[in-house]
Amino acid sequence: RRGREAAAAADPFDEEREAAASRRRRGPGGQEQRSQNVAPGMRAVPLEEAFDADAPEVRRAWEQDGFILVKGLLREEELRRLEEAVKADGGIEEHAYGRDDGMGRMTRMALWNHPGCDVTGMVARMRRVSRTMSSLLGGEVYHYHTKLMMKDARTGGAHLWHQDFGYWANNGCVYPDMATCFITLDSMDRENAGLQVLRGSHKMGLVPHVQTGAQAEADPQRLAWAEMAGLEHVQLEMEPGDGLFFHCLTLHTSGQNNSDRRRWCFLVAFNRADNDPLEEHHHPCYVPLDVAPDSALCDPKTPLVDTSGKDFMDPRDDKSVKKYEEHGFH
């Protein structure tokens, strides 16, 4: 119940905790101060500025904040082709299923384990995504899975505060050398249940998670302490094609979509090659990633739809999901 109330309000911190935290952040003169251990974050990085994931300022932002936001990661023509592929006959949308948030709303989701060779697969394979992730995680990466998350207008469900590694640690992934590239297909803000993160929360390590319905929720007490310590609660605003690269220990959430606008996004999860899971489960162990050029998504030779080999998740009959259902899946 506690977790459901938090998600419904789209903020886990009640007024009393906020007031206490605000008092802690005020200096002797009553001025609002930022916690000493979390410096201000880096600005969003436009891709047009020859974005380099190995640049010192990008590395500092990743290590300090647990995420970086790249503006215009996908270009307008790429977004058009991606939308066409999603909605085409036999495309990704036909593999979507509803996921109840436990609070009366439903989010549609399609999940596949291998990128494949079509347009949607190139999102994970193209260099500006896969090589960036390799640089951020410090080694070779492979495709762990991709999700198309569809929070439709007036119906899209909430996701409670959690760390992705809160799920993935149960899959035999020993180290948190994992991350996600979150790419928006629509404008995203507070109104249509935009993603929220706690800046620097990846430094907290893996926090305990409790089962709340079908979701794993980060311990509310640890969330309260994080806020009291001054970790910044960031409401992200993103335009279509922007990409957020975030660490698997970064705490994040999103509320229900009560707006008249849909909020669709791709989430491409990667694991480092030397972090091969020790348990057979519903996502793949190490498979070398066939990196594609940045032109591949709009290349006429790239098929619009080819779902062969993608290995879509089907929670109705996947024996591995049933085996691990007590941990939830993500």
mmCIF file with all atom_site columns, C-alpha atoms in Angstrom, residues 3-161:
data_model
loop_
_atom_site.group_PDB
_atom_site.id
_atom_site.type_symbol
_atom_site.label_atom_id
_atom_site.label_alt_id
_atom_site.label_comp_id
_atom_site.label_asym_id
_atom_site.label_entity_id
_atom_site.label_seq_id
_atom_site.pdbx_PDB_ins_code
_atom_site.Cartn_x
_atom_site.Cartn_y
_atom_site.Cartn_z
_atom_site.occupancy
_atom_site.B_iso_or_equiv
_atom_site.pdbx_formal_charge
_atom_site.auth_seq_id
_atom_site.auth_comp_id
_atom_site.auth_asym_id
_atom_site.auth_atom_id
_atom_site.pdbx_PDB_model_num
ATOM 1   C CA . GLY A 1 3   ? 4.420  1.882   -2.527  1.00 0.00 ? 3   GLY A CA 1
ATOM 2   C CA . ARG A 1 4   ? 1.128  2.351   -4.355  1.00 0.00 ? 4   ARG A CA 1
ATOM 3   C CA . GLU A 1 5   ? 0.426  5.636   -2.623  1.00 0.00 ? 5   GLU A CA 1
ATOM 4   C CA . ALA A 1 6   ? 3.919  6.810   -3.566  1.00 0.00 ? 6   ALA A CA 1
ATOM 5   C CA . ALA A 1 7   ? 3.492  5.958   -7.230  1.00 0.00 ? 7   ALA A CA 1
ATOM 6   C CA . ALA A 1 8   ? 0.055  7.543   -7.408  1.00 0.00 ? 8   ALA A CA 1
ATOM 7   C CA . ALA A 1 9   ? 1.571  10.793  -6.177  1.00 0.00 ? 9   ALA A CA 1
ATOM 8   C CA . ALA A 1 10  ? 4.565  10.372  -8.522  1.00 0.00 ? 10  ALA A CA 1
ATOM 9   C CA . ASP A 1 11  ? 6.839  11.266  -5.587  1.00 0.00 ? 11  ASP A CA 1
ATOM 10  C CA . PRO A 1 12  ? 7.879  9.033   -2.672  1.00 0.00 ? 12  PRO A CA 1
ATOM 11  C CA . PHE A 1 13  ? 8.640  11.875  -0.304  1.00 0.00 ? 13  PHE A CA 1
ATOM 12  C CA . ASP A 1 14  ? 5.830  13.268  1.822   1.00 0.00 ? 14  ASP A CA 1
ATOM 13  C CA . GLU A 1 15  ? 5.675  16.865  3.034   1.00 0.00 ? 15  GLU A CA 1
ATOM 14  C CA . GLU A 1 16  ? 7.132  16.070  6.444   1.00 0.00 ? 16  GLU A CA 1
ATOM 15  C CA . ARG A 1 17  ? 10.225 14.388  4.989   1.00 0.00 ? 17  ARG A CA 1
ATOM 16  C CA . GLU A 1 18  ? 10.631 17.220  2.486   1.00 0.00 ? 18  GLU A CA 1
ATOM 17  C CA . ALA A 1 19  ? 10.516 19.815  5.249   1.00 0.00 ? 19  ALA A CA 1
ATOM 18  C CA . ALA A 1 20  ? 13.098 17.895  7.293   1.00 0.00 ? 20  ALA A CA 1
ATOM 19  C CA . ALA A 1 21  ? 15.375 17.535  4.296   1.00 0.00 ? 21  ALA A CA 1
ATOM 20  C CA . SER A 1 22  ? 15.028 21.209  3.451   1.00 0.00 ? 22  SER A CA 1
ATOM 21  C CA . ARG A 1 23  ? 16.113 22.157  6.987   1.00 0.00 ? 23  ARG A CA 1
ATOM 22  C CA . ARG A 1 24  ? 19.180 19.938  6.660   1.00 0.00 ? 24  ARG A CA 1
ATOM 23  C CA . ARG A 1 25  ? 20.126 21.627  3.390   1.00 0.00 ? 25  ARG A CA 1
ATOM 24  C CA . ARG A 1 26  ? 19.928 25.161  4.768   1.00 0.00 ? 26  ARG A CA 1
ATOM 25  C CA . GLY A 1 27  ? 23.108 26.787  5.945   1.00 0.00 ? 27  GLY A CA 1
ATOM 26  C CA . PRO A 1 28  ? 23.587 29.121  8.916   1.00 0.00 ? 28  PRO A CA 1
ATOM 27  C CA . GLY A 1 29  ? 22.049 32.038  7.008   1.00 0.00 ? 29  GLY A CA 1
ATOM 28  C CA . GLY A 1 30  ? 18.989 30.055  5.938   1.00 0.00 ? 30  GLY A CA 1
ATOM 29  C CA . GLN A 1 31  ? 20.219 29.816  2.352   1.00 0.00 ? 31  GLN A CA 1
ATOM 30  C CA . GLU A 1 32  ? 19.321 26.665  0.438   1.00 0.00 ? 32  GLU A CA 1
ATOM 31  C CA . GLN A 1 33  ? 22.448 24.567  -0.045  1.00 0.00 ? 33  GLN A CA 1
ATOM 32  C CA . ARG A 1 34  ? 23.225 21.493  -2.064  1.00 0.00 ? 34  ARG A CA 1
ATOM 33  C CA . SER A 1 35  ? 24.709 18.420  -0.408  1.00 0.00 ? 35  SER A CA 1
ATOM 34  C CA . GLN A 1 36  ? 28.492 18.509  -0.549  1.00 0.00 ? 36  GLN A CA 1
ATOM 35  C CA . ASN A 1 37  ? 28.763 14.991  -1.937  1.00 0.00 ? 37  ASN A CA 1
ATOM 36  C CA . VAL A 1 38  ? 26.711 15.564  -5.116  1.00 0.00 ? 38  VAL A CA 1
ATOM 37  C CA . ALA A 1 39  ? 27.997 18.294  -7.397  1.00 0.00 ? 39  ALA A CA 1
ATOM 38  C CA . PRO A 1 40  ? 25.723 19.921  -9.998  1.00 0.00 ? 40  PRO A CA 1
ATOM 39  C CA . GLY A 1 41  ? 25.175 17.729  -13.040 1.00 0.00 ? 41  GLY A CA 1
ATOM 40  C CA . MET A 1 42  ? 26.444 18.232  -16.569 1.00 0.00 ? 42  MET A CA 1
ATOM 41  C CA . ARG A 1 43  ? 24.188 19.874  -19.111 1.00 0.00 ? 43  ARG A CA 1
ATOM 42  C CA . ALA A 1 44  ? 22.487 17.768  -21.738 1.00 0.00 ? 44  ALA A CA 1
ATOM 43  C CA . VAL A 1 45  ? 24.882 16.919  -24.574 1.00 0.00 ? 45  VAL A CA 1
ATOM 44  C CA . PRO A 1 46  ? 23.770 17.665  -28.161 1.00 0.00 ? 46  PRO A CA 1
ATOM 45  C CA . LEU A 1 47  ? 24.826 14.904  -30.511 1.00 0.00 ? 47  LEU A CA 1
ATOM 46  C CA . GLU A 1 48  ? 25.772 17.530  -33.091 1.00 0.00 ? 48  GLU A CA 1
ATOM 47  C CA . GLU A 1 49  ? 28.684 18.607  -30.913 1.00 0.00 ? 49  GLU A CA 1
ATOM 48  C CA . ALA A 1 50  ? 30.720 15.547  -31.907 1.00 0.00 ? 50  ALA A CA 1
ATOM 49  C CA . PHE A 1 51  ? 29.605 13.734  -28.770 1.00 0.00 ? 51  PHE A CA 1
ATOM 50  C CA . ASP A 1 52  ? 32.425 11.627  -27.359 1.00 0.00 ? 52  ASP A CA 1
ATOM 51  C CA . ALA A 1 53  ? 31.559 9.174   -24.592 1.00 0.00 ? 53  ALA A CA 1
ATOM 52  C CA . ASP A 1 54  ? 35.233 9.049   -23.631 1.00 0.00 ? 54  ASP A CA 1
ATOM 53  C CA . ALA A 1 55  ? 35.499 12.811  -23.098 1.00 0.00 ? 55  ALA A CA 1
ATOM 54  C CA . PRO A 1 56  ? 36.505 13.703  -19.515 1.00 0.00 ? 56  PRO A CA 1
ATOM 55  C CA . GLU A 1 57  ? 33.351 15.756  -18.858 1.00 0.00 ? 57  GLU A CA 1
ATOM 56  C CA . VAL A 1 58  ? 31.127 12.890  -20.011 1.00 0.00 ? 58  VAL A CA 1
ATOM 57  C CA . ARG A 1 59  ? 33.032 10.403  -17.871 1.00 0.00 ? 59  ARG A CA 1
ATOM 58  C CA . ARG A 1 60  ? 32.752 12.717  -14.856 1.00 0.00 ? 60  ARG A CA 1
ATOM 59  C CA . ALA A 1 61  ? 29.007 13.125  -15.359 1.00 0.00 ? 61  ALA A CA 1
ATOM 60  C CA . TRP A 1 62  ? 28.505 9.376   -15.673 1.00 0.00 ? 62  TRP A CA 1
ATOM 61  C CA . GLU A 1 63  ? 30.526 8.587   -12.559 1.00 0.00 ? 63  GLU A CA 1
ATOM 62  C CA . GLN A 1 64  ? 29.009 11.465  -10.578 1.00 0.00 ? 64  GLN A CA 1
ATOM 63  C CA . ASP A 1 65  ? 25.359 11.425  -11.686 1.00 0.00 ? 65  ASP A CA 1
ATOM 64  C CA . GLY A 1 66  ? 24.750 7.852   -12.877 1.00 0.00 ? 66  GLY A CA 1
ATOM 65  C CA . PHE A 1 67  ? 23.276 9.064   -16.159 1.00 0.00 ? 67  PHE A CA 1
ATOM 66  C CA . ILE A 1 68  ? 23.902 11.287  -19.181 1.00 0.00 ? 68  ILE A CA 1
ATOM 67  C CA . LEU A 1 69  ? 21.305 12.832  -21.474 1.00 0.00 ? 69  LEU A CA 1
ATOM 68  C CA . VAL A 1 70  ? 22.162 13.063  -25.180 1.00 0.00 ? 70  VAL A CA 1
ATOM 69  C CA . LYS A 1 71  ? 19.937 15.400  -27.167 1.00 0.00 ? 71  LYS A CA 1
ATOM 70  C CA . GLY A 1 72  ? 18.995 14.225  -30.662 1.00 0.00 ? 72  GLY A CA 1
ATOM 71  C CA . LEU A 1 73  ? 20.438 10.740  -30.332 1.00 0.00 ? 73  LEU A CA 1
ATOM 72  C CA . LEU A 1 74  ? 18.027 9.663   -33.066 1.00 0.00 ? 74  LEU A CA 1
ATOM 73  C CA . ARG A 1 75  ? 17.312 12.010  -35.945 1.00 0.00 ? 75  ARG A CA 1
ATOM 74  C CA . GLU A 1 76  ? 13.902 12.938  -37.317 1.00 0.00 ? 76  GLU A CA 1
ATOM 75  C CA . GLU A 1 77  ? 14.087 10.617  -40.316 1.00 0.00 ? 77  GLU A CA 1
ATOM 76  C CA . GLU A 1 78  ? 15.203 7.756   -38.068 1.00 0.00 ? 78  GLU A CA 1
ATOM 77  C CA . LEU A 1 79  ? 12.264 8.337   -35.740 1.00 0.00 ? 79  LEU A CA 1
ATOM 78  C CA . ARG A 1 80  ? 9.849  8.268   -38.676 1.00 0.00 ? 80  ARG A CA 1
ATOM 79  C CA . ARG A 1 81  ? 11.220 4.946   -39.883 1.00 0.00 ? 81  ARG A CA 1
ATOM 80  C CA . LEU A 1 82  ? 11.222 3.509   -36.381 1.00 0.00 ? 82  LEU A CA 1
ATOM 81  C CA . GLU A 1 83  ? 7.583  4.492   -35.862 1.00 0.00 ? 83  GLU A CA 1
ATOM 82  C CA . GLU A 1 84  ? 6.710  2.914   -39.192 1.00 0.00 ? 84  GLU A CA 1
ATOM 83  C CA . ALA A 1 85  ? 8.449  -0.307  -38.201 1.00 0.00 ? 85  ALA A CA 1
ATOM 84  C CA . VAL A 1 86  ? 6.691  -0.467  -34.835 1.00 0.00 ? 86  VAL A CA 1
ATOM 85  C CA . LYS A 1 87  ? 3.234  -0.087  -36.365 1.00 0.00 ? 87  LYS A CA 1
ATOM 86  C CA . ALA A 1 88  ? 3.745  -2.185  -39.518 1.00 0.00 ? 88  ALA A CA 1
ATOM 87  C CA . ASP A 1 89  ? 1.960  -5.501  -40.006 1.00 0.00 ? 89  ASP A CA 1
ATOM 88  C CA . GLY A 1 90  ? 3.869  -8.089  -38.012 1.00 0.00 ? 90  GLY A CA 1
ATOM 89  C CA . GLY A 1 91  ? 5.785  -5.326  -36.232 1.00 0.00 ? 91  GLY A CA 1
ATOM 90  C CA . ILE A 1 92  ? 6.686  -4.850  -32.598 1.00 0.00 ? 92  ILE A CA 1
ATOM 91  C CA . GLU A 1 93  ? 3.311  -3.488  -31.498 1.00 0.00 ? 93  GLU A CA 1
ATOM 92  C CA . GLU A 1 94  ? 1.679  -6.819  -32.340 1.00 0.00 ? 94  GLU A CA 1
ATOM 93  C CA . HIS A 1 95  ? 3.870  -8.468  -29.678 1.00 0.00 ? 95  HIS A CA 1
ATOM 94  C CA . ALA A 1 96  ? 2.811  -6.070  -26.925 1.00 0.00 ? 96  ALA A CA 1
ATOM 95  C CA . TYR A 1 97  ? 0.969  -7.177  -23.813 1.00 0.00 ? 97  TYR A CA 1
ATOM 96  C CA . GLY A 1 98  ? -0.526 -5.250  -20.911 1.00 0.00 ? 98  GLY A CA 1
ATOM 97  C CA . ARG A 1 99  ? 1.194  -5.034  -17.557 1.00 0.00 ? 99  ARG A CA 1
ATOM 98  C CA . ASP A 1 100 ? -0.958 -4.074  -14.566 1.00 0.00 ? 100 ASP A CA 1
ATOM 99  C CA . ASP A 1 101 ? 0.620  -1.513  -12.234 1.00 0.00 ? 101 ASP A CA 1
ATOM 100 C CA . GLY A 1 102 ? -1.490 -2.702  -9.286  1.00 0.00 ? 102 GLY A CA 1
ATOM 101 C CA . MET A 1 103 ? -3.241 0.670   -9.093  1.00 0.00 ? 103 MET A CA 1
ATOM 102 C CA . GLY A 1 104 ? -5.857 0.274   -11.793 1.00 0.00 ? 104 GLY A CA 1
ATOM 103 C CA . ARG A 1 105 ? -3.762 1.238   -14.805 1.00 0.00 ? 105 ARG A CA 1
ATOM 104 C CA . MET A 1 106 ? -2.038 -0.751  -17.528 1.00 0.00 ? 106 MET A CA 1
ATOM 105 C CA . THR A 1 107 ? 1.182  -0.151  -19.446 1.00 0.00 ? 107 THR A CA 1
ATOM 106 C CA . ARG A 1 108 ? 1.669  -1.968  -22.719 1.00 0.00 ? 108 ARG A CA 1
ATOM 107 C CA . MET A 1 109 ? 5.083  -3.457  -23.300 1.00 0.00 ? 109 MET A CA 1
ATOM 108 C CA . ALA A 1 110 ? 6.903  -5.552  -25.885 1.00 0.00 ? 110 ALA A CA 1
ATOM 109 C CA . LEU A 1 111 ? 10.215 -7.166  -24.907 1.00 0.00 ? 111 LEU A CA 1
ATOM 110 C CA . TRP A 1 112 ? 12.720 -9.060  -27.024 1.00 0.00 ? 112 TRP A CA 1
ATOM 111 C CA . ASN A 1 113 ? 16.062 -10.635 -26.151 1.00 0.00 ? 113 ASN A CA 1
ATOM 112 C CA . HIS A 1 114 ? 18.048 -10.408 -29.395 1.00 0.00 ? 114 HIS A CA 1
ATOM 113 C CA . PRO A 1 115 ? 18.214 -7.318  -31.605 1.00 0.00 ? 115 PRO A CA 1
ATOM 114 C CA . GLY A 1 116 ? 17.848 -9.044  -34.966 1.00 0.00 ? 116 GLY A CA 1
ATOM 115 C CA . CYS A 1 117 ? 18.530 -7.408  -38.300 1.00 0.00 ? 117 CYS A CA 1
ATOM 116 C CA . ASP A 1 118 ? 15.546 -5.119  -38.842 1.00 0.00 ? 118 ASP A CA 1
ATOM 117 C CA . VAL A 1 119 ? 14.968 -1.435  -38.072 1.00 0.00 ? 119 VAL A CA 1
ATOM 118 C CA . THR A 1 120 ? 14.135 -1.909  -34.386 1.00 0.00 ? 120 THR A CA 1
ATOM 119 C CA . GLY A 1 121 ? 17.235 -4.074  -33.980 1.00 0.00 ? 121 GLY A CA 1
ATOM 120 C CA . MET A 1 122 ? 19.486 -1.372  -35.369 1.00 0.00 ? 122 MET A CA 1
ATOM 121 C CA . VAL A 1 123 ? 18.570 0.902   -32.449 1.00 0.00 ? 123 VAL A CA 1
ATOM 122 C CA . ALA A 1 124 ? 20.639 -1.387  -30.213 1.00 0.00 ? 124 ALA A CA 1
ATOM 123 C CA . ARG A 1 125 ? 23.333 -2.256  -32.749 1.00 0.00 ? 125 ARG A CA 1
ATOM 124 C CA . MET A 1 126 ? 24.172 1.182   -34.159 1.00 0.00 ? 126 MET A CA 1
ATOM 125 C CA . ARG A 1 127 ? 27.525 2.558   -33.016 1.00 0.00 ? 127 ARG A CA 1
ATOM 126 C CA . ARG A 1 128 ? 26.225 5.724   -31.387 1.00 0.00 ? 128 ARG A CA 1
ATOM 127 C CA . VAL A 1 129 ? 24.244 3.559   -28.951 1.00 0.00 ? 129 VAL A CA 1
ATOM 128 C CA . SER A 1 130 ? 26.293 0.384   -28.508 1.00 0.00 ? 130 SER A CA 1
ATOM 129 C CA . ARG A 1 131 ? 29.769 1.988   -28.591 1.00 0.00 ? 131 ARG A CA 1
ATOM 130 C CA . THR A 1 132 ? 28.659 4.726   -26.215 1.00 0.00 ? 132 THR A CA 1
ATOM 131 C CA . MET A 1 133 ? 27.437 2.083   -23.800 1.00 0.00 ? 133 MET A CA 1
ATOM 132 C CA . SER A 1 134 ? 30.696 0.169   -24.142 1.00 0.00 ? 134 SER A CA 1
ATOM 133 C CA . SER A 1 135 ? 32.650 3.315   -23.286 1.00 0.00 ? 135 SER A CA 1
ATOM 134 C CA . LEU A 1 136 ? 30.460 4.137   -20.287 1.00 0.00 ? 136 LEU A CA 1
ATOM 135 C CA . LEU A 1 137 ? 30.615 0.609   -18.859 1.00 0.00 ? 137 LEU A CA 1
ATOM 136 C CA . GLY A 1 138 ? 34.324 0.274   -19.550 1.00 0.00 ? 138 GLY A CA 1
ATOM 137 C CA . GLY A 1 139 ? 34.405 -2.822  -21.735 1.00 0.00 ? 139 GLY A CA 1
ATOM 138 C CA . GLU A 1 140 ? 32.726 -4.939  -24.375 1.00 0.00 ? 140 GLU A CA 1
ATOM 139 C CA . VAL A 1 141 ? 28.942 -5.104  -23.973 1.00 0.00 ? 141 VAL A CA 1
ATOM 140 C CA . TYR A 1 142 ? 26.220 -7.331  -25.334 1.00 0.00 ? 142 TYR A CA 1
ATOM 141 C CA . HIS A 1 143 ? 22.501 -6.838  -25.844 1.00 0.00 ? 143 HIS A CA 1
ATOM 142 C CA . TYR A 1 144 ? 20.602 -7.971  -22.739 1.00 0.00 ? 144 TYR A CA 1
ATOM 143 C CA . HIS A 1 145 ? 17.153 -7.072  -24.053 1.00 0.00 ? 145 HIS A CA 1
ATOM 144 C CA . THR A 1 146 ? 15.090 -4.257  -25.558 1.00 0.00 ? 146 THR A CA 1
ATOM 145 C CA . LYS A 1 147 ? 11.669 -3.043  -24.445 1.00 0.00 ? 147 LYS A CA 1
ATOM 146 C CA . LEU A 1 148 ? 9.151  -0.858  -26.192 1.00 0.00 ? 148 LEU A CA 1
ATOM 147 C CA . MET A 1 149 ? 7.263  0.742   -23.301 1.00 0.00 ? 149 MET A CA 1
ATOM 148 C CA . MET A 1 150 ? 3.896  2.224   -24.239 1.00 0.00 ? 150 MET A CA 1
ATOM 149 C CA . LYS A 1 151 ? 2.247  4.490   -21.678 1.00 0.00 ? 151 LYS A CA 1
ATOM 150 C CA . ASP A 1 152 ? -0.868 5.431   -23.590 1.00 0.00 ? 152 ASP A CA 1
ATOM 151 C CA . ALA A 1 153 ? -2.904 8.561   -22.888 1.00 0.00 ? 153 ALA A CA 1
ATOM 152 C CA . ARG A 1 154 ? -5.156 8.322   -19.819 1.00 0.00 ? 154 ARG A CA 1
ATOM 153 C CA . THR A 1 155 ? -4.366 4.636   -19.308 1.00 0.00 ? 155 THR A CA 1
ATOM 154 C CA . GLY A 1 156 ? -0.595 4.221   -18.909 1.00 0.00 ? 156 GLY A CA 1
ATOM 155 C CA . GLY A 1 157 ? 0.439  2.701   -15.574 1.00 0.00 ? 157 GLY A CA 1
ATOM 156 C CA . ALA A 1 158 ? 3.051  3.691   -13.012 1.00 0.00 ? 158 ALA A CA 1
ATOM 157 C CA . HIS A 1 159 ? 6.475  2.225   -12.288 1.00 0.00 ? 159 HIS A CA 1
ATOM 158 C CA . LEU A 1 160 ? 7.569  2.363   -8.661  1.00 0.00 ? 160 LEU A CA 1
ATOM 159 C CA . TRP A 1 161 ? 10.967 3.625   -7.529  1.00 0.00 ? 161 TRP A CA 1
#
